[in-house]
Coordinates of C-alpha atoms and ligand atoms in Angstrom, one line a residue:
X511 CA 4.6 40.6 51.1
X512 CA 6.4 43.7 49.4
X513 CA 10.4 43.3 49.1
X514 CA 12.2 43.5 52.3
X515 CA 16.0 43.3 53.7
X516 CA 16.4 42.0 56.9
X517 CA 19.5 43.6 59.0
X518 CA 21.1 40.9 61.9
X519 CA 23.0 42.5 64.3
X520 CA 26.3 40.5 65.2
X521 CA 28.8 43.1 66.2
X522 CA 28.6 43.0 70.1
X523 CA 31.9 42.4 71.7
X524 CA 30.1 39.1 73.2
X525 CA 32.9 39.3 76.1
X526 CA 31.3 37.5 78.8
X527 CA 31.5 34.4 76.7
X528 CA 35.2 34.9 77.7
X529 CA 36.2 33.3 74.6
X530 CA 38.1 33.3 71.8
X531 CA 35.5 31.9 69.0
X532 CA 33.0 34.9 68.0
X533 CA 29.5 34.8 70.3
X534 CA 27.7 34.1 67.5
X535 CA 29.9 31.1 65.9
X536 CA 29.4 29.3 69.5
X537 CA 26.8 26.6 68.8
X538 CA 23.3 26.2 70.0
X539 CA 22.5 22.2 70.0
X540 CA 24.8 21.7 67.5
X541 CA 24.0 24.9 64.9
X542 CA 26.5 27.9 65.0
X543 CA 24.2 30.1 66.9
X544 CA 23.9 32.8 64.0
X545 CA 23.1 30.1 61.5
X546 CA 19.6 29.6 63.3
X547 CA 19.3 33.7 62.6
X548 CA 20.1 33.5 59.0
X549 CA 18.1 30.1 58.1
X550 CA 15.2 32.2 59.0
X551 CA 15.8 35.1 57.3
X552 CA 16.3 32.8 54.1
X553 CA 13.3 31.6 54.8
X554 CA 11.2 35.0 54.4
X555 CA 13.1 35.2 50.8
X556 CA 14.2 38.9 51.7
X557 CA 16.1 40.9 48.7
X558 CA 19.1 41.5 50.8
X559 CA 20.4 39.6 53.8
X560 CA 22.8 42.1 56.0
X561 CA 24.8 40.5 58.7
X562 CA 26.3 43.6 60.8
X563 CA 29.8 42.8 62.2
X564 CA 32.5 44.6 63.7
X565 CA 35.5 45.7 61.8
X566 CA 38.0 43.0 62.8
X567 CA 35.6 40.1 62.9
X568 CA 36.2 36.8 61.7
X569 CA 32.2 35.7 61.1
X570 CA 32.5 36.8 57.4
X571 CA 35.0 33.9 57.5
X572 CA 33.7 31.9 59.6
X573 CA 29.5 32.3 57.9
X574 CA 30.9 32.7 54.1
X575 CA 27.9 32.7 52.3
X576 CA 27.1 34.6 48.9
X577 CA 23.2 34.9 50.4
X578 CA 25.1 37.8 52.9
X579 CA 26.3 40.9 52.7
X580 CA 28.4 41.7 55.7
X581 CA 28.4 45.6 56.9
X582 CA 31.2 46.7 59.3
X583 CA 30.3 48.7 62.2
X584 CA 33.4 50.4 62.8
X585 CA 33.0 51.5 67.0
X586 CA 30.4 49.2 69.1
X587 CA 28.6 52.6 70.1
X588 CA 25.5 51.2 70.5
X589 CA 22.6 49.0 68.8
X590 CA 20.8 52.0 66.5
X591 CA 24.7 52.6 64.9
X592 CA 24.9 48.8 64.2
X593 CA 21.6 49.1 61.9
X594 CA 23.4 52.4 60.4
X595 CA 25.9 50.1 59.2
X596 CA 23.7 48.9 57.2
X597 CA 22.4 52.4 55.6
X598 CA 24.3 52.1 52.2
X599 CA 22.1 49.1 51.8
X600 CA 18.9 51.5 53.1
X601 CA 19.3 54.6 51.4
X602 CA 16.5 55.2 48.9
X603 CA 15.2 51.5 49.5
X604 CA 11.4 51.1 49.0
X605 CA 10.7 48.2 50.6
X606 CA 11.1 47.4 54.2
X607 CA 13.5 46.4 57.0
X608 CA 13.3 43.4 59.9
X609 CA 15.7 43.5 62.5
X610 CA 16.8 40.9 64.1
X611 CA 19.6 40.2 66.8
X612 CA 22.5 37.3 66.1
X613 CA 22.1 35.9 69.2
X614 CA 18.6 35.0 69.4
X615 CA 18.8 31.4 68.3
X616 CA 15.1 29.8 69.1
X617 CA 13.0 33.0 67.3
X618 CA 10.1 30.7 65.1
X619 CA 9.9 31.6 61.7
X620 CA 5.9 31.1 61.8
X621 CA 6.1 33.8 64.6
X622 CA 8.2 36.4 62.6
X623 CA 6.2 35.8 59.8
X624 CA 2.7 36.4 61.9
X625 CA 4.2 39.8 63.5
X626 CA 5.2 41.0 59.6
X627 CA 1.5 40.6 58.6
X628 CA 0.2 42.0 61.8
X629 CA 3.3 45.1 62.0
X630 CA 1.7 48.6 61.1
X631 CA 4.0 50.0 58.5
X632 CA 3.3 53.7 59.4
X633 CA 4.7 53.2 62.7
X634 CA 8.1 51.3 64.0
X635 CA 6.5 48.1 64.5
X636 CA 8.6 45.7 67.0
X637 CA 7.8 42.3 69.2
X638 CA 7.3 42.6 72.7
X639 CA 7.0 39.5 75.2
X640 CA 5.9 39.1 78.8
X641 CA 9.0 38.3 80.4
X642 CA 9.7 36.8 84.0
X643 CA 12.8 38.4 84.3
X644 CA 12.4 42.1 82.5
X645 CA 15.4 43.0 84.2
X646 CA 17.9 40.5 82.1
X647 CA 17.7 43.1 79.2
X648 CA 20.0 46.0 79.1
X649 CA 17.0 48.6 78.6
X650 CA 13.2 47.5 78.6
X651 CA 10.2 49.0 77.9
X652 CA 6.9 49.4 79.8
X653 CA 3.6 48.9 77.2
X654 CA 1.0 51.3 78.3
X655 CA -1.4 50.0 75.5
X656 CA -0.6 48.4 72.4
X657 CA 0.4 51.3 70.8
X658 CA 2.5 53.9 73.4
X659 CA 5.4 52.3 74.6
X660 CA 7.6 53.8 77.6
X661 CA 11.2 53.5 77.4
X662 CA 13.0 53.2 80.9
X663 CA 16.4 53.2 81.5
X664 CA 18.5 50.1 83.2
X665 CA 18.9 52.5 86.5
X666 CA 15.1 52.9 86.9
X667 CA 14.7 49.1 85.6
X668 CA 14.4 47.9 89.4
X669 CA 11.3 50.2 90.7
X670 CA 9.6 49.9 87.6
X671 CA 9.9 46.1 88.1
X672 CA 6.5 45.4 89.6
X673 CA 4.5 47.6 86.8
X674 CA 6.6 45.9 83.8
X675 CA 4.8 42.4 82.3
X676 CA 6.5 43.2 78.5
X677 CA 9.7 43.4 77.4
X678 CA 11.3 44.6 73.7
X679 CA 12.7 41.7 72.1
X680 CA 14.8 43.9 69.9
X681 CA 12.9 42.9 66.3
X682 CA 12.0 45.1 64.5
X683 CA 9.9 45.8 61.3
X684 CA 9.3 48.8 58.8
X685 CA 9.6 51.1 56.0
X686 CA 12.9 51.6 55.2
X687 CA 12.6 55.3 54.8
X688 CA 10.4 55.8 58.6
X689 CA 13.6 53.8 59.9
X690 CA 16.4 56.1 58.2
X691 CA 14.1 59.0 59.5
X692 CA 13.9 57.2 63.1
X693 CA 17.6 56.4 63.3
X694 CA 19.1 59.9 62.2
X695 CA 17.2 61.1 65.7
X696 CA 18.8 58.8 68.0
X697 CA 21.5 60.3 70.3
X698 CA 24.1 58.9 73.0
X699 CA 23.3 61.3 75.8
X700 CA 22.6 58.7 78.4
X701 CA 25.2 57.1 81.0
X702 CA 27.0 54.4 78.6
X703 CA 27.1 57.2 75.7
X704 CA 25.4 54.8 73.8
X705 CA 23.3 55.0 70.6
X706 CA 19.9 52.6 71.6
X707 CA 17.8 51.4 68.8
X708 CA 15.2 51.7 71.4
X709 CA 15.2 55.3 70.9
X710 CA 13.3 54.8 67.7
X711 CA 9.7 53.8 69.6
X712 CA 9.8 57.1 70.8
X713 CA 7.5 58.8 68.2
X714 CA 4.9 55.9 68.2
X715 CA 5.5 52.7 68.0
X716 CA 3.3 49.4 67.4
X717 CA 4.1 46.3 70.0
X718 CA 3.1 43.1 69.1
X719 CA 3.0 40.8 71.9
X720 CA 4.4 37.7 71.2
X721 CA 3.1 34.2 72.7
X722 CA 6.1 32.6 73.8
X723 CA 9.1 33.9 75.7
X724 CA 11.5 31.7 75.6
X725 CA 12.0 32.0 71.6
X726 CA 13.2 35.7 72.8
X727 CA 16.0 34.4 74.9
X728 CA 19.4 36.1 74.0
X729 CA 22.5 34.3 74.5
X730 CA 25.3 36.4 76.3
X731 CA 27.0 34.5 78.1
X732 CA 28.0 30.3 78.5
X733 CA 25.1 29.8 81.3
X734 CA 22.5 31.0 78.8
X735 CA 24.3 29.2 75.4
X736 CA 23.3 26.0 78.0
X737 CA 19.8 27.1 78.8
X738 CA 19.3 27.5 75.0
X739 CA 20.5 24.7 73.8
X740 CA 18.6 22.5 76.3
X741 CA 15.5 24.2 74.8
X742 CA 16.5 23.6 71.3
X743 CA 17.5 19.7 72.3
X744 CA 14.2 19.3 73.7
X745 CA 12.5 20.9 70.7
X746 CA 13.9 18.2 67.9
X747 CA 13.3 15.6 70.5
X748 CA 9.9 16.8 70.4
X749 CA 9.5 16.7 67.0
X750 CA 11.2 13.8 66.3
X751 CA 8.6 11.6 68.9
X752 CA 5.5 13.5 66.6
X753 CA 7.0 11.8 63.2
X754 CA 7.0 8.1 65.5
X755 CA 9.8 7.8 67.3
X756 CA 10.1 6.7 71.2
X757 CA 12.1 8.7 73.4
X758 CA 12.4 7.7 77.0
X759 CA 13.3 10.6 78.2
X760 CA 12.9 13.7 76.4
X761 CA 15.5 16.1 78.8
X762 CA 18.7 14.1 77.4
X763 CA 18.9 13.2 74.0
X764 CA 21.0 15.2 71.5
X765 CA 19.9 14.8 68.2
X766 CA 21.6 16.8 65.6
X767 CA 20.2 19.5 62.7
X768 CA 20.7 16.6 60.3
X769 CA 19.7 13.4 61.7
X770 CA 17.0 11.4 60.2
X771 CA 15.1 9.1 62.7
X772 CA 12.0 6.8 61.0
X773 CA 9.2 5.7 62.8
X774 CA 9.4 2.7 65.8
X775 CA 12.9 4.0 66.7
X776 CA 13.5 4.0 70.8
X777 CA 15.8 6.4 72.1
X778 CA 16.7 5.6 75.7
X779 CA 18.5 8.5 77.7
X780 CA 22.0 9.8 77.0
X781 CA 22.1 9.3 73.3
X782 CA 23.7 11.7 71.0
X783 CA 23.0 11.3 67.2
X784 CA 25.3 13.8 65.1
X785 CA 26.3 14.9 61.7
X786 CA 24.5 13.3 58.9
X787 CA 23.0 10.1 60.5
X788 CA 19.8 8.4 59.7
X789 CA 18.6 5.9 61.6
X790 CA 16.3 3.6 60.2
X791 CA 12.8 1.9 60.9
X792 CA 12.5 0.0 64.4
X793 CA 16.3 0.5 65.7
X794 CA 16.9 0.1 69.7
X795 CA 19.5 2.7 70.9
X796 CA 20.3 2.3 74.2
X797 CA 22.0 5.0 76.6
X798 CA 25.4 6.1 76.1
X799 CA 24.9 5.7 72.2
X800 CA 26.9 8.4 69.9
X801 CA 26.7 7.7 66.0
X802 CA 28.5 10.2 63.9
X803 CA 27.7 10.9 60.2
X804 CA 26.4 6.8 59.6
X805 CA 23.6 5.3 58.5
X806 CA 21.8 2.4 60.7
X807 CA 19.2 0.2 58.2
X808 CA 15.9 -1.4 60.5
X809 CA 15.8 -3.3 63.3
X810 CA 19.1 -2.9 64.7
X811 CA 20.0 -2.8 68.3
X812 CA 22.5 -0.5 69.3
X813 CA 23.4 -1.1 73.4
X814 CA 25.2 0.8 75.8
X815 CA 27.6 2.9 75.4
X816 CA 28.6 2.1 71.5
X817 CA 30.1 4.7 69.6
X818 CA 30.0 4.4 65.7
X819 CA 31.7 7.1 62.9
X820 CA 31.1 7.4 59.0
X821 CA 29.5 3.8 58.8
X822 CA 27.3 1.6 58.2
X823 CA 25.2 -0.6 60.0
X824 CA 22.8 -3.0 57.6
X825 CA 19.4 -4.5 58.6
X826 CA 18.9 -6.7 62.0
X827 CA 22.6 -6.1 63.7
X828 CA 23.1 -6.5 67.1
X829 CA 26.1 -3.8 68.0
X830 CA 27.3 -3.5 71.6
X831 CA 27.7 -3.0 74.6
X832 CA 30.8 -0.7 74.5
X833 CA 31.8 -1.6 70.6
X834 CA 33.5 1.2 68.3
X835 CA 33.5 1.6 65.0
X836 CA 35.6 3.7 63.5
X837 CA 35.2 5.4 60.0
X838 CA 34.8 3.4 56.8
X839 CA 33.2 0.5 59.0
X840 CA 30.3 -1.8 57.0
X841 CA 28.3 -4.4 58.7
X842 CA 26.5 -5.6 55.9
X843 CA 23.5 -6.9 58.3
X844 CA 22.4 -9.7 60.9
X845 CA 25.9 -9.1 62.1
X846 CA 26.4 -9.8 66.3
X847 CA 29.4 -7.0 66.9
X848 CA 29.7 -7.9 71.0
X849 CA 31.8 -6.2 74.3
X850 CA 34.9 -4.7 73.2
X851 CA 35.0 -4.9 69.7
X852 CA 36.5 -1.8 67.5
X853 CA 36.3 -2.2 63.7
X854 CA 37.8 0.2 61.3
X855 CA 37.8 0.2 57.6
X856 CA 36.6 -3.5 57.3
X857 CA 33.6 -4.8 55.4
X858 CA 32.0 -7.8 58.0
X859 CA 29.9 -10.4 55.9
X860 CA 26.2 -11.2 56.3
X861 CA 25.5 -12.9 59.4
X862 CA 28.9 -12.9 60.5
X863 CA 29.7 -12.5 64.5
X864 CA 33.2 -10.6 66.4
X865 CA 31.2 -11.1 69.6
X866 CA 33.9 -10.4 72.4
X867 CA 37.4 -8.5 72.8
X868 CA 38.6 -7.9 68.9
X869 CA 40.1 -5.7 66.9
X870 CA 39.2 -5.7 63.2
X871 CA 41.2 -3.2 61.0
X872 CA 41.6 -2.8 57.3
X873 CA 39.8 -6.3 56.7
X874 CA 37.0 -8.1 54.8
X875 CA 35.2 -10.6 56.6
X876 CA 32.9 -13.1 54.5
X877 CA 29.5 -14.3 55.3
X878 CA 28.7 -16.2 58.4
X879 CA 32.3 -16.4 59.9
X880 CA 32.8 -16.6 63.6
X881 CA 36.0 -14.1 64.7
X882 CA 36.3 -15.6 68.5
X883 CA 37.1 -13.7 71.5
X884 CA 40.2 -11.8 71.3
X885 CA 40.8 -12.1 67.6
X886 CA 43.5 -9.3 66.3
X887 CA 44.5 -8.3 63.0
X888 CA 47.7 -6.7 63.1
X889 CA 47.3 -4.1 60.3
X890 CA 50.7 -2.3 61.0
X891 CA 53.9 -3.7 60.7
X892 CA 54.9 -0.4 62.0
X893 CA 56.0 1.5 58.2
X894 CA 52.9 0.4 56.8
X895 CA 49.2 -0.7 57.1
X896 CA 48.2 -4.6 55.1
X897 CA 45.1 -5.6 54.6
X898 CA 43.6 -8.8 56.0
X899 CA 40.6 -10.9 53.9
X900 CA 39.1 -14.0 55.3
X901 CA 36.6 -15.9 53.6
X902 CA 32.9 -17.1 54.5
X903 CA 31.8 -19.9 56.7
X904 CA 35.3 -19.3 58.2
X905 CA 35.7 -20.0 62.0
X906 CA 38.5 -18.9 63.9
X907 CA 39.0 -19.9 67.6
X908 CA 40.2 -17.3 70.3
X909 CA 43.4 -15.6 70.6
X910 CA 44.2 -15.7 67.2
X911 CA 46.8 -13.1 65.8
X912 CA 46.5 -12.5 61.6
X913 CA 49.7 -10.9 60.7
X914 CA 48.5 -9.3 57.4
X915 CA 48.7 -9.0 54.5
X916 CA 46.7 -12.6 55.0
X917 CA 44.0 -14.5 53.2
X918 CA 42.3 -16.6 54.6
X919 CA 40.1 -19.0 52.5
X920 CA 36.0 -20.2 52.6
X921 CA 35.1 -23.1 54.9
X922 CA 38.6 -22.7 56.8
X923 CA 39.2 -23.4 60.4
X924 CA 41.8 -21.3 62.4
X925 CA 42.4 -23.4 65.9
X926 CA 42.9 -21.2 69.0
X927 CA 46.3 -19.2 70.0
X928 CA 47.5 -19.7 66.6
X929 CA 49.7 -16.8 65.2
X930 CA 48.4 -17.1 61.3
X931 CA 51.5 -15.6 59.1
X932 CA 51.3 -17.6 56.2
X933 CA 47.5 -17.8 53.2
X934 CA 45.2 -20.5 54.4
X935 CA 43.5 -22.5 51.7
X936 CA 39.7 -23.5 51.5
X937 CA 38.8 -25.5 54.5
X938 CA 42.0 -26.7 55.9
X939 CA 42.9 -26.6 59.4
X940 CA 45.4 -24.1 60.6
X941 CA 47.1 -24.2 64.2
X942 CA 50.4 -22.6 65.3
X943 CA 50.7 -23.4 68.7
X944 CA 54.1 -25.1 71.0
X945 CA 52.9 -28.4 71.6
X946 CA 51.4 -29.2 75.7
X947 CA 53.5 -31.2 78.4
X948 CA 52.2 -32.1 81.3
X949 CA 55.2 -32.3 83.8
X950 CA 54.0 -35.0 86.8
X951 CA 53.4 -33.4 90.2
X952 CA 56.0 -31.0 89.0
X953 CA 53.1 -27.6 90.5
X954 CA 53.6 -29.6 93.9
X955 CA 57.3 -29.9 93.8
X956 CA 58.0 -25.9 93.4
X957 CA 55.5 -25.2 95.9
X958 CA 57.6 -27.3 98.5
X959 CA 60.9 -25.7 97.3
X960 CA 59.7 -22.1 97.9
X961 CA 59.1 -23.5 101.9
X962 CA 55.3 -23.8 101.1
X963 CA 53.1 -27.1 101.8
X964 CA 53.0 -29.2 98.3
Ligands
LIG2377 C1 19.3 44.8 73.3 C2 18.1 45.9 73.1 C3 16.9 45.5 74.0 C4 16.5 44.1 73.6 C5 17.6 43.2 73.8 C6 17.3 41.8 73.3 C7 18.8 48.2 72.7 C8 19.3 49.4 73.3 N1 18.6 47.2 73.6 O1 19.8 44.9 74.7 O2 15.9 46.4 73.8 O3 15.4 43.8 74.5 O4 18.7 43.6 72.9 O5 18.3 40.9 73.5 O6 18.6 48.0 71.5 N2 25.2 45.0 68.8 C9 25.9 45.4 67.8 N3 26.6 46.6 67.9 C10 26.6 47.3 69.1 C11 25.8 46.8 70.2 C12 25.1 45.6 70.0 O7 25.9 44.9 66.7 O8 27.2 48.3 69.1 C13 24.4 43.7 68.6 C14 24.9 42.6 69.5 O9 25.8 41.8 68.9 C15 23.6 41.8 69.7 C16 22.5 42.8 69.7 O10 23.1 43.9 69.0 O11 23.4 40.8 68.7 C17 22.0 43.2 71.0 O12 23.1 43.8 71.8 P1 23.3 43.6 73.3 O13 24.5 44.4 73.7 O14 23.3 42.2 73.7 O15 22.0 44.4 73.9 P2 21.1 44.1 75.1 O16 21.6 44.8 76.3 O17 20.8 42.6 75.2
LIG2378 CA1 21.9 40.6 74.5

């Protein structure tokens, strides 16, 4: 291919979004929409990347990238003066241009790539599309044949309806110089006093029809961000049950740009995987499952509604329903991590189990120890956080309080209630508890006293 630039256009108002984050910094299933735009201009290895804004924007802030070079349209008069933005970077350049719009986020790279081998350079080449709804663009354009194209205007767009099947998808390819050439011809003598790149087709122009028309889908307002990013979702979900994994239903998982998922995985519905998370060889995640930036190793079951940040999960661990762990979180595997059970910044021992109603913070947890239901370690003494370590082949009964800084040590038993405020040694017995008395018929007695039958 001979050198090229590619021009984005990003300096639209975007007002319908009604928002106060750029258009294009809005993510698309979890990208920042114009991210998708300029990971596929990367990927044609163009000699210049221009990203067109307007003059007070914040996306050279917000897309800082030494791979762009941002050009300021100064008025938003119109699409052909964003690309003359761009002219210092066009003026006596060889090579050739692709447009493309910042708010297109589900264009293919393998479809960009076929219409630059198929554009004719001696004429504007651009990519039309049949479209089912011709009247969603602001100004369309009829194709006679494959190489005469009929602009129409938005006010004719409804009798010309029936007669339109292709649309202008607003990319763009050619020489340089034939676009300078094109663009200094464009005027704003229409209703909106608007300068339309349109206008460039006017002196013969190539349409290649693209296949698809939903990777032409432009993004102006929240009800079309929606529609896109369910298209996107649906995409990696796609891809993701090609490379082996099982996905119940396809319409409602999330899975992030940089999730890993290996092969014999099952996704039930309602999962959302995001950040940096890889999940590893034969995991079960049932529904209501989010994992942030972690790491799950094979054959772990995830169930419902489980949520589980910056950690990790080793081999065979059985985590859920409705468990938490917070960041800095290890299982180190064959760990049983039941109902009710949040975890954060604590290291839990092989085969070790916290099965019901516990709250594990700042601790380290040897191998096969039983935590029982409604264990707490109270971390904060209110000024600052302790840490608490208990041993291996520790059990400690329900309801047990560890006011850290504690250690508890190997083989040691912790009986139920108990408040533990002191170090227990190697396998002794600890209990803290007021001793039982059982007051004779005493129940019966108050019962009678309150006027009640005993
Ligand atoms: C435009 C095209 C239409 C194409 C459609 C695809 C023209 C006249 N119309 O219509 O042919 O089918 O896109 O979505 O070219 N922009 C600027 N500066 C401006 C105006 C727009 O940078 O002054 C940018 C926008 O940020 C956006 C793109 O250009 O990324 C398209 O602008 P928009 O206003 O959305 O045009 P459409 O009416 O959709
Ligand atoms: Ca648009």
């Amino acid at each position: 291919m001979s050198s090229l630039i590619v021009v984005i256009l990003a300096a639209g108002k975007g007002t319908r979004m009604k928002s106060e984050l750029p258009k294009v910094a809005h993510p698309v299933a979890d990208k920042p929409m114009l991210s998708y735009t300029i990971d596929l201009a990367k990927g044609l290895t163009p000699e210049k990347i221009a990203v067109v804004v307007s003059a007070d924007s914040e996306i050279p802030k917000l897309f800082n990238d030494p791979a762009l070079t941002f050009c300021v349209q100064k008025e938003q008069s119109g699409t052909a003066d964003a690309v003359l933005a761009a002219k210092p970077l066009l003026d006596g350049y060889k090579g050739n241009v692709l447009i493309l719009c910042g708010d297109m986020p589900n264009i293919q790279a393998d479809t960009v790539s076929k219409f630059i081998s198929a554009a004719k350079l001696e004429k504007a080449s651009f990519i039309t599309v049949k479209s089912t709804n011709p009247k969603g663009y602001g100004r369309v354009v009829r194709g006679i044949d494959h190489s005469v194209y009929q602009v129409v205007e938005e006010k004719d767009a409804n009798e010309h309806e029936k007669k339109i099947t292709e649309i202008n998808t607003g990319v763009y390819y050619m020489a340089a110089e034939l676009l300078l050439e094109r663009l200094a011809k464009v005027g704003n003598s229409n209703a909106q006093n608007e300068y339309y790149l349109t206008d460039i087709l006017k002196d013969g122009s190539f349409g290649w029809l693209a296949e698809k028309e939903a990777e032409f889908l432009g993004v102006n307002d929240r009800v079309q961000l929606a529609q896109l990013s369910r298209i996107i979702w649906k995409s990696r979900a796609t891809k993701w049950m090609e490379q082996g994994v099982s996905i119940i239903n396809p319409d409602d998982v999330y899975l992030s740009p940089d999730v890993t998922i290996a092969q014999d995985v099952t996704i039930y519905p309602n999962v959302y995987l995001q950040g940096k998370t890889t999940i590893n060889k034969g995991c079960t995640l049932y529904s209501g499952v989010r994992i942030v930036d972690s790491a799950v190793d094979e054959g772990c079951v995830i169930k419902e509604n489980t949520l589980i940040e910056e950690s990790h999960v080793g081999a065979k661990c059985n985590v859920g329903p409705m468990a938490h762990l917070r960041p800095h979180s290890t299982l180190v595997g064959e760990n049983s991590i039941g109902n009710f059970v949040e975890i954060k910044n604590a290291t839990v021992g092989k085969g070790s189990k916290a099965n019901h109603l516990t709250y594990l913070g700042d601790a380290t947890i040897g191998v096969n120890t039983n935590v029982g239901c409604g264990t707490i370690t109270c971390n904060y003494d209110g000024f600052k956080k302790h840490h608490t370590t208990i041993g291996d082949n520790v059990f400690v009964g329900s309801d047990v309080q560890f006011v850290a800084p504690i250690t508890v040590g190997d083989g040691a038993i912790v009986a139920a209630g108990t408040t533990v405020t002191a170090d227990i040694p190697n396998n002794a017995l600890a209990i803290a508890r007021t001793p039982q008395k059982n007051l004779d018929d005493k129940a019966g007695s108050i019962r009678l006293q309150k006027g009640g039958k005993r």
